[in-house]
Coordinates of C-alpha atoms in Angstrom, one line a residue:
X1078 CA 101.4 86.2 118.5
X1079 CA 99.0 84.1 116.5
X1080 CA 96.8 87.1 115.7
X1081 CA 99.5 88.3 113.3
X1082 CA 101.6 85.2 112.8
X1083 CA 99.2 82.3 112.2
X1084 CA 97.2 82.5 108.9
X1085 CA 94.2 80.3 108.8
X1086 CA 91.0 79.6 106.8
X1087 CA 88.6 81.8 108.7
X1088 CA 85.4 80.7 107.0
X1089 CA 82.1 82.5 106.9
X1090 CA 83.2 85.9 108.1
X1091 CA 84.5 86.3 104.5
X1092 CA 80.9 86.2 103.3
X1093 CA 80.5 89.7 104.5
X1094 CA 83.5 90.8 102.6
X1095 CA 82.4 89.0 99.4
X1096 CA 79.1 90.8 99.8
X1097 CA 80.9 94.2 100.0
X1098 CA 82.8 93.4 96.9
X1099 CA 79.6 92.3 95.1
X1100 CA 77.9 95.5 96.0
X1101 CA 80.8 97.8 95.1
X1102 CA 81.5 96.1 91.8
X1103 CA 77.8 96.3 90.8
X1104 CA 77.5 92.5 90.5
X1105 CA 74.6 92.5 92.9
X1106 CA 72.4 94.9 94.8
X1107 CA 70.8 94.6 98.2
X1108 CA 67.7 93.5 96.5
X1109 CA 69.2 90.8 94.2
X1110 CA 67.8 87.3 94.4
X1111 CA 69.1 83.9 93.3
X1112 CA 67.6 80.4 92.9
X1113 CA 68.2 78.4 96.0
X1114 CA 65.6 75.6 95.9
X1115 CA 68.1 72.8 96.5
X1116 CA 70.6 74.6 98.7
X1117 CA 73.4 73.5 96.5
X1118 CA 75.2 74.7 93.4
X1119 CA 77.4 73.0 90.8
X1120 CA 80.8 74.4 90.1
X1121 CA 82.7 72.4 87.5
X1122 CA 83.1 68.9 89.0
X1123 CA 82.2 69.9 92.5
X1124 CA 78.9 70.4 94.3
X1125 CA 78.9 73.2 96.9
X1126 CA 76.1 73.1 99.4
X1127 CA 75.0 75.2 102.4
X1128 CA 76.1 73.8 105.8
X1129 CA 72.8 74.3 107.6
X1130 CA 69.2 74.3 106.6
X1131 CA 67.3 77.6 106.2
X1132 CA 63.7 78.3 105.4
X1133 CA 64.2 77.2 101.9
X1134 CA 62.2 78.7 99.1
X1135 CA 62.5 79.0 95.3
X1136 CA 64.7 82.0 95.6
X1137 CA 66.7 83.7 98.3
X1138 CA 67.9 87.3 98.8
X1139 CA 71.3 88.8 99.5
X1140 CA 70.1 89.5 103.1
X1141 CA 69.2 85.8 103.4
X1142 CA 72.8 85.0 102.4
X1143 CA 74.1 86.9 105.4
X1144 CA 71.3 85.9 107.7
X1145 CA 71.5 82.2 107.1
X1146 CA 75.2 82.2 106.0
X1147 CA 74.5 80.7 102.6
X1148 CA 77.4 79.4 100.6
X1149 CA 75.2 79.4 97.5
X1150 CA 74.6 83.1 97.9
X1151 CA 78.2 84.2 97.8
X1152 CA 78.9 81.8 94.9
X1153 CA 76.1 83.5 93.1
X1154 CA 77.9 86.9 93.7
X1155 CA 81.0 85.4 92.1
X1156 CA 79.0 84.2 89.1
X1157 CA 77.5 87.7 88.7
X1158 CA 81.0 89.2 88.7
X1159 CA 81.6 87.1 85.6
X1160 CA 78.4 88.0 83.9
X1161 CA 76.5 85.0 85.1
X1162 CA 79.2 82.3 85.2
X1163 CA 82.4 81.7 87.1
X1164 CA 85.3 82.5 84.7
X1165 CA 88.5 84.3 84.5
X1166 CA 86.7 87.7 84.7
X1167 CA 84.9 86.8 87.9
X1168 CA 88.1 85.4 89.4
X1169 CA 90.0 88.6 88.5
X1170 CA 87.3 90.8 90.1
X1171 CA 87.3 88.8 93.3
X1172 CA 91.1 88.8 93.5
X1173 CA 91.2 92.5 93.0
X1174 CA 89.0 93.0 96.0
X1175 CA 90.6 90.3 98.3
X1176 CA 94.2 91.1 97.4
X1177 CA 94.3 94.7 96.2
X1178 CA 91.6 96.3 98.3
X1179 CA 91.2 94.1 101.4
X1180 CA 95.0 93.5 101.2
X1181 CA 94.9 89.8 102.0
X1182 CA 98.2 88.2 101.1
X1183 CA 100.0 91.4 102.2
X1184 CA 101.6 92.5 105.4
X1185 CA 99.6 95.1 107.3
X1186 CA 102.8 96.7 108.8
X1187 CA 101.5 96.4 112.4
X1188 CA 104.3 96.9 115.0
X1189 CA 104.6 93.2 115.8
X1190 CA 107.4 90.8 115.0
X1191 CA 106.8 87.8 112.7
X1192 CA 103.8 89.1 110.9
X1193 CA 102.7 86.7 108.2
X1194 CA 101.2 87.7 104.9
X1195 CA 98.9 84.7 104.4
X1196 CA 98.2 83.2 101.0
X1197 CA 95.8 84.2 98.2
X1198 CA 96.1 82.1 95.0
X1199 CA 96.0 84.4 92.0
X1200 CA 93.5 83.6 89.2
X1201 CA 96.3 83.1 86.7
X1202 CA 97.9 80.3 88.7
X1203 CA 97.0 76.7 88.0
X1204 CA 95.4 76.3 91.5
X1205 CA 93.5 79.6 91.0
X1206 CA 90.6 77.7 89.4
X1207 CA 86.8 78.1 89.5
X1208 CA 86.3 75.7 92.4
X1209 CA 88.9 77.4 94.6
X1210 CA 87.5 80.8 93.9
X1211 CA 84.0 79.6 94.7
X1212 CA 85.3 78.3 98.0
X1213 CA 87.1 81.6 98.6
X1214 CA 83.8 83.5 98.6
X1215 CA 83.0 81.8 101.9
X1216 CA 86.5 81.8 103.4
X1217 CA 88.0 78.5 102.3
X1218 CA 90.9 77.8 99.9
X1219 CA 92.8 80.8 101.3
X1220 CA 94.5 81.8 104.5
X1221 CA 94.6 85.1 106.3
X1222 CA 95.5 86.4 109.7
X1223 CA 93.1 87.7 112.3
X1224 CA 94.5 91.2 112.1
X1225 CA 94.1 91.2 108.3
X1226 CA 90.5 90.2 108.7
X1227 CA 89.8 92.8 111.3
X1228 CA 91.4 95.6 109.2
X1229 CA 89.5 94.5 106.1
X1230 CA 86.2 94.3 107.9
X1231 CA 86.7 97.7 109.4
X1232 CA 87.4 99.2 106.0
X1233 CA 84.3 97.6 104.6
X1234 CA 82.0 99.2 107.1
X1235 CA 83.7 102.5 107.9
X1236 CA 83.1 104.1 104.5
X1237 CA 85.9 102.4 102.6
X1238 CA 89.1 103.6 104.4
X1239 CA 91.8 101.0 105.2
X1240 CA 93.7 102.1 108.3
X1241 CA 97.0 100.4 109.0
X1242 CA 96.5 98.4 112.2
X1243 CA 98.7 99.5 115.1
X1244 CA 99.6 98.6 118.6
X1245 CA 101.2 101.9 119.7
X1246 CA 98.8 104.9 120.0
X1247 CA 101.6 107.3 120.8
X1248 CA 104.9 107.9 122.5
X1249 CA 105.8 109.6 125.8
X1250 CA 107.6 112.9 125.4
X1251 CA 110.3 114.2 127.6
X1252 CA 107.7 116.2 129.5
X1253 CA 105.8 113.0 130.4
X1254 CA 102.9 113.8 128.0
X1255 CA 101.7 111.3 125.4
X1256 CA 102.3 112.4 121.8
X1257 CA 99.7 110.6 119.8
X1258 CA 100.4 109.2 116.3
X1259 CA 98.2 110.2 113.5
X1260 CA 96.3 107.3 111.8
X1261 CA 98.0 105.9 108.8
X1262 CA 95.7 105.5 105.8
X1263 CA 96.8 102.8 103.4
X1264 CA 93.8 103.1 101.1
X1265 CA 90.7 105.3 100.9
X1266 CA 88.7 103.6 98.2
X1267 CA 88.3 100.0 99.4
X1268 CA 84.6 100.4 98.8
X1269 CA 82.5 103.3 97.8
X1270 CA 80.7 105.2 100.6
X1271 CA 77.4 103.9 99.3
X1272 CA 78.5 100.3 99.0
X1273 CA 80.1 100.5 102.5
X1274 CA 76.9 101.9 104.0
X1275 CA 74.7 99.3 102.3
X1276 CA 77.0 96.4 103.4
X1277 CA 77.0 97.8 107.0
X1278 CA 73.2 98.0 107.0
X1279 CA 72.9 94.5 105.6
X1280 CA 75.3 93.0 108.1
X1281 CA 73.5 94.6 110.9
X1282 CA 70.1 93.4 109.6
X1283 CA 71.4 89.9 109.1
X1284 CA 72.7 89.9 112.7
X1285 CA 69.5 91.3 114.2
X1286 CA 67.3 88.9 112.3
X1287 CA 69.5 85.8 112.4

């Protein structure tokens, strides 16, 4: 089942999760802006650019980042996590959200054989450098499964609760009635309620306006 067994680079859906991490950590707010006059940003020896043109102006907003799927916007969030530059601090913060809170790189425990954990390179590893982490903000340089992504996205927008994904809703008792299983909560503080609400509103606005 590739939904649980085939990790892949799932790209720009991760922008929404980076936004949630940025809001929750205080790195940005819904009203933050960043310079985007060229549509590109330099990270060490690499130049990272947006894939598509948007109505370019001297600055762009966090909502623009979601509306136009701006790579530069989520790289800006990573910079702000490090106090204005991509460094070990910013990489540590992003890793804490991606691995510890969104639980990428970990098994979800869904009732399905051959579940894969995917790969998130830690910031203290040689390959966990600034360029990789800049790419990770828009879903490259890491691999995750579809079920991990769905569970993380749900936690981001439902108020911050990570529910263990499941296939079995209940079991049939001897009397023929279904005995439902209570949801299993793996974490209740993925994002604060306020950050979750803001992220959900921004995702909806970006979808509606995009």
